[in-house]
Short mmCIF file of C-alpha atoms in Angstrom, two decimals:
data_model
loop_
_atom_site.label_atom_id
_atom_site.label_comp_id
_atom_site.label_asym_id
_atom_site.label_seq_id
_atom_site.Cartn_x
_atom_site.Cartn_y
_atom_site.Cartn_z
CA UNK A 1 75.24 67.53 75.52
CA UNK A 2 71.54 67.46 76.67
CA UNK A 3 69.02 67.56 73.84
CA UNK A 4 66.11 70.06 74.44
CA UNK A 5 62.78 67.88 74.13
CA UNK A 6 60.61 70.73 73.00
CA UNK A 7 62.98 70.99 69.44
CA UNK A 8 64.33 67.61 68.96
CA UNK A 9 62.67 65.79 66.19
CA UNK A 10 60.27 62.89 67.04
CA UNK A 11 61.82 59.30 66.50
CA UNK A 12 59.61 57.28 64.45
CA UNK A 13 58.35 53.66 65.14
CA UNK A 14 60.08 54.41 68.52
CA UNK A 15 57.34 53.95 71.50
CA UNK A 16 56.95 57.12 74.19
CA UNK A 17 57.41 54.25 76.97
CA UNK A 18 60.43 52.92 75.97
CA UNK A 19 63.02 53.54 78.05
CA UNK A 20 66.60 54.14 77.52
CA UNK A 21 68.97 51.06 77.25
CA UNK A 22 70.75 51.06 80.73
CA UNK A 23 74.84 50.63 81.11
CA UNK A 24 75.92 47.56 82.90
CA UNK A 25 76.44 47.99 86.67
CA UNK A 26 80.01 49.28 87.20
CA UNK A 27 81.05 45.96 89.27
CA UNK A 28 79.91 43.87 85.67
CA UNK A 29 82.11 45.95 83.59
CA UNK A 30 84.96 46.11 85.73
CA UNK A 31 84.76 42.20 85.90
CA UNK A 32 84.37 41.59 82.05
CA UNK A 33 87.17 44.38 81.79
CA UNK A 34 89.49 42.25 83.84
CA UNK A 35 88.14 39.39 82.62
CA UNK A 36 88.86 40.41 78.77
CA UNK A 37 92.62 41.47 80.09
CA UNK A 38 93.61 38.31 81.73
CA UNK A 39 96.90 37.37 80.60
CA UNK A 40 98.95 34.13 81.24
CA UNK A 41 100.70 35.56 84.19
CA UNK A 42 96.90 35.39 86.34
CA UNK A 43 95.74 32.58 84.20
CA UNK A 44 98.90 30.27 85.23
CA UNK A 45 98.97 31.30 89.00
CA UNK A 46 95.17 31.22 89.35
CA UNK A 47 95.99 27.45 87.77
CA UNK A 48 97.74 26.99 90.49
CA UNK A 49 95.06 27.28 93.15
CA UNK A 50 93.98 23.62 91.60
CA UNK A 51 92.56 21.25 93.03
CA UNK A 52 96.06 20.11 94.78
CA UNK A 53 96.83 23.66 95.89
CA UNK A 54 93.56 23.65 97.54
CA UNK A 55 93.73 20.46 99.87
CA UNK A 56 97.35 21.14 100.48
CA UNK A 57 96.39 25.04 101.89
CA UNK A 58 93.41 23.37 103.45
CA UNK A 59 95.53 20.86 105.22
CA UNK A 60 98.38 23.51 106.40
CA UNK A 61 95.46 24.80 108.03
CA UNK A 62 93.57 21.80 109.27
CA UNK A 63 96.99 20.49 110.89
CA UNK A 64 99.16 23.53 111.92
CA UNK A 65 96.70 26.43 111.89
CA UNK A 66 98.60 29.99 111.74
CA UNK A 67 102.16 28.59 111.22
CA UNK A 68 102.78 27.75 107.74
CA UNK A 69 101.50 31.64 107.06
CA UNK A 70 105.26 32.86 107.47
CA UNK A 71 106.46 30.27 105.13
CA UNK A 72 103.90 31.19 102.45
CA UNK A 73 105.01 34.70 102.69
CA UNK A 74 108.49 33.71 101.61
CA UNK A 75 107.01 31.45 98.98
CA UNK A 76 105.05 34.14 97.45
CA UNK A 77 108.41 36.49 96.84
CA UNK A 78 109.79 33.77 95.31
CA UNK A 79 107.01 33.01 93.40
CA UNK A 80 106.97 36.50 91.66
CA UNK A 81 110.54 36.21 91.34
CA UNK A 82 110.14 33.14 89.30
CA UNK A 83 106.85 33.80 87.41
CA UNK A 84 108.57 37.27 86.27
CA UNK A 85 111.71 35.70 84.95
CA UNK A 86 109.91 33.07 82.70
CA UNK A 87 107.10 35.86 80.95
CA UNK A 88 110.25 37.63 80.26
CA UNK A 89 111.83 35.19 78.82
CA UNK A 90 109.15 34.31 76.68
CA UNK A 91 108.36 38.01 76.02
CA UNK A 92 111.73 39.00 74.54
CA UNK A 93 112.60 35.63 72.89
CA UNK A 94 109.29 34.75 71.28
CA UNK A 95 109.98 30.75 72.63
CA UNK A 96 108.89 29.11 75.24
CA UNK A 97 110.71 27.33 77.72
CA UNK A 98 111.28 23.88 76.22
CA UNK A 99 112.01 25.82 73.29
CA UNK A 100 115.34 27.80 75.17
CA UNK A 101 116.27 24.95 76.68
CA UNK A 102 116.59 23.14 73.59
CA UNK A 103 118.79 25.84 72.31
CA UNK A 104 120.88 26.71 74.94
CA UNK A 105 121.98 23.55 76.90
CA UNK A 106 122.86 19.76 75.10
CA UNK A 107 120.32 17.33 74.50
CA UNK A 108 120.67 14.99 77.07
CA UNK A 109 120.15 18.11 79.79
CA UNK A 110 117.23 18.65 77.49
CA UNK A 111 115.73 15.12 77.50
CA UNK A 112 116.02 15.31 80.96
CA UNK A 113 114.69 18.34 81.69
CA UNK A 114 111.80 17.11 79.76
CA UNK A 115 111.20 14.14 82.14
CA UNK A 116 111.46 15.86 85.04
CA UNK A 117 108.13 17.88 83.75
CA UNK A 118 106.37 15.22 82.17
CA UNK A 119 106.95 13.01 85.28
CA UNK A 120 105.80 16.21 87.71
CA UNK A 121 103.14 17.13 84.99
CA UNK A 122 101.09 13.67 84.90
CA UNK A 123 100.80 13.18 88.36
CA UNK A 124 99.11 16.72 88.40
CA UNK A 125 96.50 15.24 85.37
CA UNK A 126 95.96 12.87 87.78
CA UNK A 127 95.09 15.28 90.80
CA UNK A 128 92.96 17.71 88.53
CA UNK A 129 90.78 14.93 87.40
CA UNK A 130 90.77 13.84 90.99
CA UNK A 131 89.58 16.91 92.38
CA UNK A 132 86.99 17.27 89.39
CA UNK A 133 85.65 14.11 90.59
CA UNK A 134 85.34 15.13 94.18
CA UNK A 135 84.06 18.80 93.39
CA UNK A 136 81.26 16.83 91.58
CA UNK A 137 80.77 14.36 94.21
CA UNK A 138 79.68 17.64 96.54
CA UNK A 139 77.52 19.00 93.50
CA UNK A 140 75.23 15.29 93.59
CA UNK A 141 77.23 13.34 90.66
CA UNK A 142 79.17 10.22 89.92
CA UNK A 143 82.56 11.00 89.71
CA UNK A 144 82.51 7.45 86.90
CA UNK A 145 80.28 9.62 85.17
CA UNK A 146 81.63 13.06 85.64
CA UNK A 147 85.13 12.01 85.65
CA UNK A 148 84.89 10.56 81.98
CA UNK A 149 82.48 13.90 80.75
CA UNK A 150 84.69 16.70 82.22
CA UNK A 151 87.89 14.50 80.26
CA UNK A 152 85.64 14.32 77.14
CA UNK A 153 84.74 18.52 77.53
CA UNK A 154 88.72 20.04 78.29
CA UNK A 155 90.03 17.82 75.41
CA UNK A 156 87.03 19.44 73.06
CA UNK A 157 87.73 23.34 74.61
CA UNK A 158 91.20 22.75 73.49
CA UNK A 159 91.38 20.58 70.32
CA UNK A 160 88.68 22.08 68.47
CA UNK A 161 89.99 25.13 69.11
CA UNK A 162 87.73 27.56 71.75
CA UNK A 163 90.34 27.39 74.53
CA UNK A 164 90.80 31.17 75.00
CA UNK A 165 86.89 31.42 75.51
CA UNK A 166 87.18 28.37 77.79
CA UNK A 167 89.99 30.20 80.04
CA UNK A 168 87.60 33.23 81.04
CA UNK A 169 84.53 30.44 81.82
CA UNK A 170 87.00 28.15 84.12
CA UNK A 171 88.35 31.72 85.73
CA UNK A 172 84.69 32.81 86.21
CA UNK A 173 83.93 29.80 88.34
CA UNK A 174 87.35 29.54 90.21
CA UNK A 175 85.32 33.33 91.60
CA UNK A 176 84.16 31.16 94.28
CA UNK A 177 87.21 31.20 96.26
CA UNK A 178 86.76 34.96 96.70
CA UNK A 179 84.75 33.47 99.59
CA UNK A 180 87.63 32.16 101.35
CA UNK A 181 88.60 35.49 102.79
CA UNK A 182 84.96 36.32 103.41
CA UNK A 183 84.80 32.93 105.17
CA UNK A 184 88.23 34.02 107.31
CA UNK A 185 86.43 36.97 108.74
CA UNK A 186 83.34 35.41 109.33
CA UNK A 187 85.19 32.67 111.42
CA UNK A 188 86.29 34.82 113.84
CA UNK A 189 90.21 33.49 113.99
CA UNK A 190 92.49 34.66 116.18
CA UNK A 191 93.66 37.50 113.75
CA UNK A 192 96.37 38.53 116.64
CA UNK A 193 98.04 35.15 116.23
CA UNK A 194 97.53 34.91 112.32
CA UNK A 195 99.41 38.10 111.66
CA UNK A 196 102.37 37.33 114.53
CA UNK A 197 102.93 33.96 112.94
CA UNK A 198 102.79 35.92 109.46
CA UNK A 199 105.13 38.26 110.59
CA UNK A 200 107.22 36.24 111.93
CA UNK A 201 107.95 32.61 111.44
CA UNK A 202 106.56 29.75 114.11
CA UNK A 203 107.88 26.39 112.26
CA UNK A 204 107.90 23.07 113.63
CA UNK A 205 110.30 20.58 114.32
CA UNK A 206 109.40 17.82 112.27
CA UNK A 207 109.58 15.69 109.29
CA UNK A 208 106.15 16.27 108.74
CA UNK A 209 106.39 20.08 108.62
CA UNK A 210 109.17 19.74 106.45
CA UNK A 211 107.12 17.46 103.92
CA UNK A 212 103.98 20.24 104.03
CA UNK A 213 106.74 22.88 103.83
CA UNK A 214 107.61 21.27 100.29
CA UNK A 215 104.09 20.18 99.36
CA UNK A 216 103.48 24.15 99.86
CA UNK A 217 106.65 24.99 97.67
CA UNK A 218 105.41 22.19 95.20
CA UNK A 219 101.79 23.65 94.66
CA UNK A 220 102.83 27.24 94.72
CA UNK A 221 105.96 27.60 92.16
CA UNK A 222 105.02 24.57 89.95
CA UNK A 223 106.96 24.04 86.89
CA UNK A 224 103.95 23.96 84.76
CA UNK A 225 103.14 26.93 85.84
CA UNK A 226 107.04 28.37 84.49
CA UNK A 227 106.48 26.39 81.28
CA UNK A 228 102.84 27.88 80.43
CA UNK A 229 103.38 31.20 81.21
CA UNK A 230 106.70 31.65 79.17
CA UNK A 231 105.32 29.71 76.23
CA UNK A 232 102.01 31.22 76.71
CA UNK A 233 103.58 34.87 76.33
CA UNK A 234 104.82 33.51 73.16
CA UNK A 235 102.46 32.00 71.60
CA UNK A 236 100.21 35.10 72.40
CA UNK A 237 102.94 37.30 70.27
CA UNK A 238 103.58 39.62 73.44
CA UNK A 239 107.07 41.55 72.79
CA UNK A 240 109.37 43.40 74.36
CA UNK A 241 106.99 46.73 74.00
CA UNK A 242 103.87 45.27 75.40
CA UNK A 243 105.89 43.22 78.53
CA UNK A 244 105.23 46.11 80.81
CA UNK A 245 101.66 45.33 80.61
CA UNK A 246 102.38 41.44 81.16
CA UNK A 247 104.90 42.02 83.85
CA UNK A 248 102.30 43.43 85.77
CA UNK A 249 99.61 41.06 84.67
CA UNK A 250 102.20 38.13 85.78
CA UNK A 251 103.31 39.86 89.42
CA UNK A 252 99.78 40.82 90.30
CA UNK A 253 98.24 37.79 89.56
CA UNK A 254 101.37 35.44 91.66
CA UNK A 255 100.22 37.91 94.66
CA UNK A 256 96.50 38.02 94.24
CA UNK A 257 96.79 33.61 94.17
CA UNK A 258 99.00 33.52 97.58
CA UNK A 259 96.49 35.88 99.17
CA UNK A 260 94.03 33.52 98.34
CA UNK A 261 96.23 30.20 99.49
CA UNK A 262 96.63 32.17 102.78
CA UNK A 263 92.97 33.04 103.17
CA UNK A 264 92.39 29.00 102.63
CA UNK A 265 95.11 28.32 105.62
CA UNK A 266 93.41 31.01 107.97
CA UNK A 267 89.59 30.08 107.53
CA UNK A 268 90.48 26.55 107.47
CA UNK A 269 92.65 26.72 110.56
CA UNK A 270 89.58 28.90 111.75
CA UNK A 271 86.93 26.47 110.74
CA UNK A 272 88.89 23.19 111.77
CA UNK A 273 90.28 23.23 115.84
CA UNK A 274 91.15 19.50 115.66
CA UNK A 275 94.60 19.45 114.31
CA UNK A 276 94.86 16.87 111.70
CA UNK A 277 95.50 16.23 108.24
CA UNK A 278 92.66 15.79 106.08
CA UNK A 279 90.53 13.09 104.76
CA UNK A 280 88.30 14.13 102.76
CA UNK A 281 86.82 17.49 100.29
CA UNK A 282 84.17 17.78 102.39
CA UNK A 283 86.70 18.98 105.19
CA UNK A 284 88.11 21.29 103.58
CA UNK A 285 84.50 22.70 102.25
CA UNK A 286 83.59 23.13 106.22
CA UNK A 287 86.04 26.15 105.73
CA UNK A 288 82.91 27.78 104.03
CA UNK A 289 80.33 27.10 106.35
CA UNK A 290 80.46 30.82 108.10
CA UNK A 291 79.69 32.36 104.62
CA UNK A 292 77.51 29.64 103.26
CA UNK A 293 75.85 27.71 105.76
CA UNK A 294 74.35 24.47 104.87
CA UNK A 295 75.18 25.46 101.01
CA UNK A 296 79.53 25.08 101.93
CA UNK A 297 80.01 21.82 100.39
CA UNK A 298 78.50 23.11 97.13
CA UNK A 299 79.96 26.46 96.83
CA UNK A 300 83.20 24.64 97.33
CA UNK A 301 82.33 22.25 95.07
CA UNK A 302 82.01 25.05 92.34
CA UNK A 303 85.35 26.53 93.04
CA UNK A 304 86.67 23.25 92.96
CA UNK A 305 85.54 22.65 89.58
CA UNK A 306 86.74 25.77 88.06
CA UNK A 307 90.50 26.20 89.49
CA UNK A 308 90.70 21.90 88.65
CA UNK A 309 89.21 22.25 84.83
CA UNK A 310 91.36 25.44 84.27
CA UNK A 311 94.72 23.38 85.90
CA UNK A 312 93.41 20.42 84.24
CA UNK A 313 93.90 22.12 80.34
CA UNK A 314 96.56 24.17 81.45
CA UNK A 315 99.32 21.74 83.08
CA UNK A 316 98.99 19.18 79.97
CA UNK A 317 99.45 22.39 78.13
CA UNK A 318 102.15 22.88 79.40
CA UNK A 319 103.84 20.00 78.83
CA UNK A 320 102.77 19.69 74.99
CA UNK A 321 104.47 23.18 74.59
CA UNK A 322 107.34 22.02 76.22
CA UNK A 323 107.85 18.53 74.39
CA UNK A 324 106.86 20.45 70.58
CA UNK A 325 109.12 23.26 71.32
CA UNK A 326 112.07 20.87 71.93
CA UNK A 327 111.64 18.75 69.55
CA UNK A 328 111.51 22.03 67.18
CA UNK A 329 107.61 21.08 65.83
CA UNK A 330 104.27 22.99 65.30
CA UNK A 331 102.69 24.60 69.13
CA UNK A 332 100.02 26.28 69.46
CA UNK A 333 96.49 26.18 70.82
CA UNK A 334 95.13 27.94 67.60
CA UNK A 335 96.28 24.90 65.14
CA UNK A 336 94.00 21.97 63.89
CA UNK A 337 94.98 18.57 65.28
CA UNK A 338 96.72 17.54 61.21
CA UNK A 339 98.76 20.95 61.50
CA UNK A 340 99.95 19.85 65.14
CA UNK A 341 99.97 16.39 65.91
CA UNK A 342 102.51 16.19 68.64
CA UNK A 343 101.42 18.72 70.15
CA UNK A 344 97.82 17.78 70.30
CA UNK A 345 98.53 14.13 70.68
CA UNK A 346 100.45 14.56 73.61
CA UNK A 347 98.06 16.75 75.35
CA UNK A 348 95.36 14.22 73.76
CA UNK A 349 97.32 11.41 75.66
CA UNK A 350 97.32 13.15 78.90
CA UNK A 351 93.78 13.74 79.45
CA UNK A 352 93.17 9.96 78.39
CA UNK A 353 95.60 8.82 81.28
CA UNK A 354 95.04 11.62 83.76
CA UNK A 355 91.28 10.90 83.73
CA UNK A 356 91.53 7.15 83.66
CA UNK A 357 94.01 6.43 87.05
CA UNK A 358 91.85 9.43 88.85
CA UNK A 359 88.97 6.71 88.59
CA UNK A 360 90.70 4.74 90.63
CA UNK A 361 89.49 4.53 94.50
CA UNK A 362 91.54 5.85 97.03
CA UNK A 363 92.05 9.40 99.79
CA UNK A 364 91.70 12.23 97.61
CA UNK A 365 93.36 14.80 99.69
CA UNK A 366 96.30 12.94 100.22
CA UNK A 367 96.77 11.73 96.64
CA UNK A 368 97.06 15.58 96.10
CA UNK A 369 99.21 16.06 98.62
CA UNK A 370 101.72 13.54 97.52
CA UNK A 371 101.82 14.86 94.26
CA UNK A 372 102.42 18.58 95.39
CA UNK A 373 105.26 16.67 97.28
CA UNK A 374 106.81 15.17 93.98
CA UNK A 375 106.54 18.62 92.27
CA UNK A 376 108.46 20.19 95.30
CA UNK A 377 111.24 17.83 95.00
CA UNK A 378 111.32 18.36 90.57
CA UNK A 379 110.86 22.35 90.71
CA UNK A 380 114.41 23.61 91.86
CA UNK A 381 116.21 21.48 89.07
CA UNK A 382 113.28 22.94 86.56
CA UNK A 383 114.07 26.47 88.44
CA UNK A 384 118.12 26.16 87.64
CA UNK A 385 117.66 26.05 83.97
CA UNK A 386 114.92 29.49 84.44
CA UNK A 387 117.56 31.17 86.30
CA UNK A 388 120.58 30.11 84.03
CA UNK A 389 118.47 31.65 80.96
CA UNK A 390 117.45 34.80 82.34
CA UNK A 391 120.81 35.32 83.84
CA UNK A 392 122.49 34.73 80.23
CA UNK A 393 122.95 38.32 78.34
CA UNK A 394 123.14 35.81 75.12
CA UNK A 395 119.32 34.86 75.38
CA UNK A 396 118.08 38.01 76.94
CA UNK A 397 120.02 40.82 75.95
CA UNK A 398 120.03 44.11 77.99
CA UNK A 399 116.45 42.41 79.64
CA UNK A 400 118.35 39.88 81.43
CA UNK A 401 118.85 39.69 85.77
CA UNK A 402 120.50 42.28 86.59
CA UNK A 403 123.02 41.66 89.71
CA UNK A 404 120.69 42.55 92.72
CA UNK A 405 117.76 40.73 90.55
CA UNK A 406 120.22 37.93 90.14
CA UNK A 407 120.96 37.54 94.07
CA UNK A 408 117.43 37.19 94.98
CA UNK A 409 116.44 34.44 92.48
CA UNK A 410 119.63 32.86 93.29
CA UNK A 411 118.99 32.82 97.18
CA UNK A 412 115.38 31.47 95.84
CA UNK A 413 116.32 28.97 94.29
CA UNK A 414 119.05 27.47 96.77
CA UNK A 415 116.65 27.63 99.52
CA UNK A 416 114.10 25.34 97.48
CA UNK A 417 116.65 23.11 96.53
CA UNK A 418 118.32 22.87 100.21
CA UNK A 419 114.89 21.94 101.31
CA UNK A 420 113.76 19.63 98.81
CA UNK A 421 117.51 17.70 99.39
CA UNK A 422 116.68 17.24 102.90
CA UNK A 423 113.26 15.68 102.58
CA UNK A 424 114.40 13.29 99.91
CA UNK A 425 117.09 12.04 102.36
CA UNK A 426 114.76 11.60 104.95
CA UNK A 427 112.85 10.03 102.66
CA UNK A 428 115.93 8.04 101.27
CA UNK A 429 116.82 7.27 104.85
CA UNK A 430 113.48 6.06 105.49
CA UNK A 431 112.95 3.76 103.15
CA UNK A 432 116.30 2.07 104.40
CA UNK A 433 115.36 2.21 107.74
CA UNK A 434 117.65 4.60 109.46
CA UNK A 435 115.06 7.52 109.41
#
């Protein structure tokens, strides 16, 4: 109600110039609304958008412009099929994923489900470190310097116990790559060939198709993603009567990070007409120059450093949960490093070696690459053991897949396996000579 001015009482020690505290702007408080809602289903897929996820959309783009579009499509039903399985398991079990495993299947599947991640897992500390280095590089640093100081800052976020405020600051900056669509319009691409080839597939025959094809599988659906968010849901105490709510959180945010891994493919294959893989960040920055100008290489270099620091505490994360929940010890981000030592040391350990080999010299955007390749050949055996638990009534009750659900994460998963078989026997077949 509108007070009358002629009756209300005066305010004392109140100045007749001071004017009445303004709300926010609507866009602010929609942002630190979403911001404050974030739940492990965005945080893990935005995670995903790392640092490898980045050069390998870039370089779909760079070297086959439009075509891979259909392919991420596909990869992005699969994706939600996948991401919603694990928050539900975590949801109505209260464990993670290492810890189901653990329970359900013998311990030598365990143990080796276990090195399967940590193998997939360190190569990724590796490629976060290495893109934190190059995103630096662009921003006027050392990447000896940086490298070593971003290593010593995650382990801090996380160990001293801050990580949840760290999550919204890493998502804040990985903002930038809203400019990636921006950047798609602005570089006028051939929108009538980007939405045929979307619609429709355009592969190529090729072993080198093939090997993006899983380096796009590998970056998209990547077990650490499957291990944080289900252990993530967990530790957060989200049950059965708030998974609606996290369901949603989860599928929305495995769409919202495709749209963004296509908008990468289109402004790259926009930006870039000389098909060819990449060498180097800066490349893949030139994406940026229709919205940015002269300024590209750093705005990419700030969404660079956000979506790599955020993957770069979330897939050791991952693994630690993984490793304490099997072993049946202490997990969670909110305990001191005496009330968790396995779980901190191990995620201690990782950031020590991730950071250390990403010093080393060598091509950036292939090193990520490879190791998006590596993850793509791991995730369908990780994927069997997500499907086998959400299929089981035994773990999930009345919540588990029901028989159409069950049909679509089983053609899913065969489809990643079949094509992660055939590039490791070309590979095989290479390596002896008969490729």
């Amino acid at each position: 109600m509108e007070r009358n001015s002629a009756t209300a009482p005066a305010v004392p020690d109140v100045p007749a110039t001071a004017a009445p505290d303004r709300p926010a702007p609507r866009w602010r408080r929609r942002l630190v609304t979403a911001l404050a809602v974030a739940g492990p289903g965005l945080i893990a897929a935005n995670a995903g958008n790392d640092a490898g996820g980045i050069a390998t959309y870039a370089s779909a783009g760079a070297q086959y412009g439009y075509r891979t579009l259909f392919f991420m499509l596909l990869v992005t039903v699969a994706l939600v099929v996948v991401q919603e399985m694990c928050a539900r398991l975590g949801a109505y079990t209260g464990v993670g994923l290492g810890g189901l495993i653990r329970e359900q299947f013998s311990v030598r599947v365990t143990a080796f489900a276990l090195l399967c991640l940590i193998i997939a897992n360190l190569g990724l500390v590796v490629s976060e470190f290495a893109g934190i280095g190059a995103a630096l590089e662009l921003l006027g640093a050392s990447r000896y310097m940086a490298v070593p100081l971003a290593a010593a800052g995650v382990w801090a976020l996380v160990v001293l116990g801050s990580y949840r405020y760290a999550e919204k600051i890493f998502l804040v900056l990985s903002l930038a790559f809203f400019t990636y669509p921006l950047a798609a319009v602005l570089a006028h691409p051939d929108w009538g060939q980007a939405g045929a080839q979307l619609a429709w597939p355009h592969f190529v025959a090729g072993k080198d198709f093939l090997l993006l094809g899983v380096a796009l599988i590998g970056t998209t659906i990547t077990p650490y993603m499957q291990f944080y968010v289900a252990a993530a849901v967990a530790d957060r105490g989200i049950g059965p009567a708030e998974y609606p709510r996290e369901k949603t959180d989860t599928v929305a945010g495995s769409i919202f990070a495709n749209a963004i891994s296509m908008f990468i493919i289109i402004a790259t294959a926009a930006a870039i007409t000389t098909r060819a893989p990449l060498d180097s960040a800066a490349q893949a920055a030139s994406a940026l120059k229709p919205v940015a100008g002269r300024f590209a290489a750093q705005l990419f270099g700030l969404g660079l450093l956000g979506a790599s620091a955020l993957a770069a505490a979330v897939v050791p994360l991952s693994t630690s949960y993984a490793v304490a929940e099997a072993v049946g010890v202490e997990s969670s981000v909110s305990r001191r490093f005496r009330e968790a030592p396995l779980f901190l040391g191990l995620f201690s350990a990782q950031i020590l070696i991730g950071a250390a080999i990403a010093l080393i010299p060598g091509n950036l955007v292939q090193l990520l690459v490879r190791a998006q390749v590596v993850n793509g050949l791991i995730t369908p055996i990780l994927l069997t053991y997500v499907l086998t638990l959400a299929n089981r009534h035994s773990v999930l009750g009345a919540a588990a897949n029901g028989p159409l659900f069950r049909a679509v994460a089983s053609v899913c998963v065969s489809v990643i396996a079949l094509l992660s078989a055939v590039v490791l026997l070309q590979t095989l077949l290479g390596w002896l000579g008969m490729g």
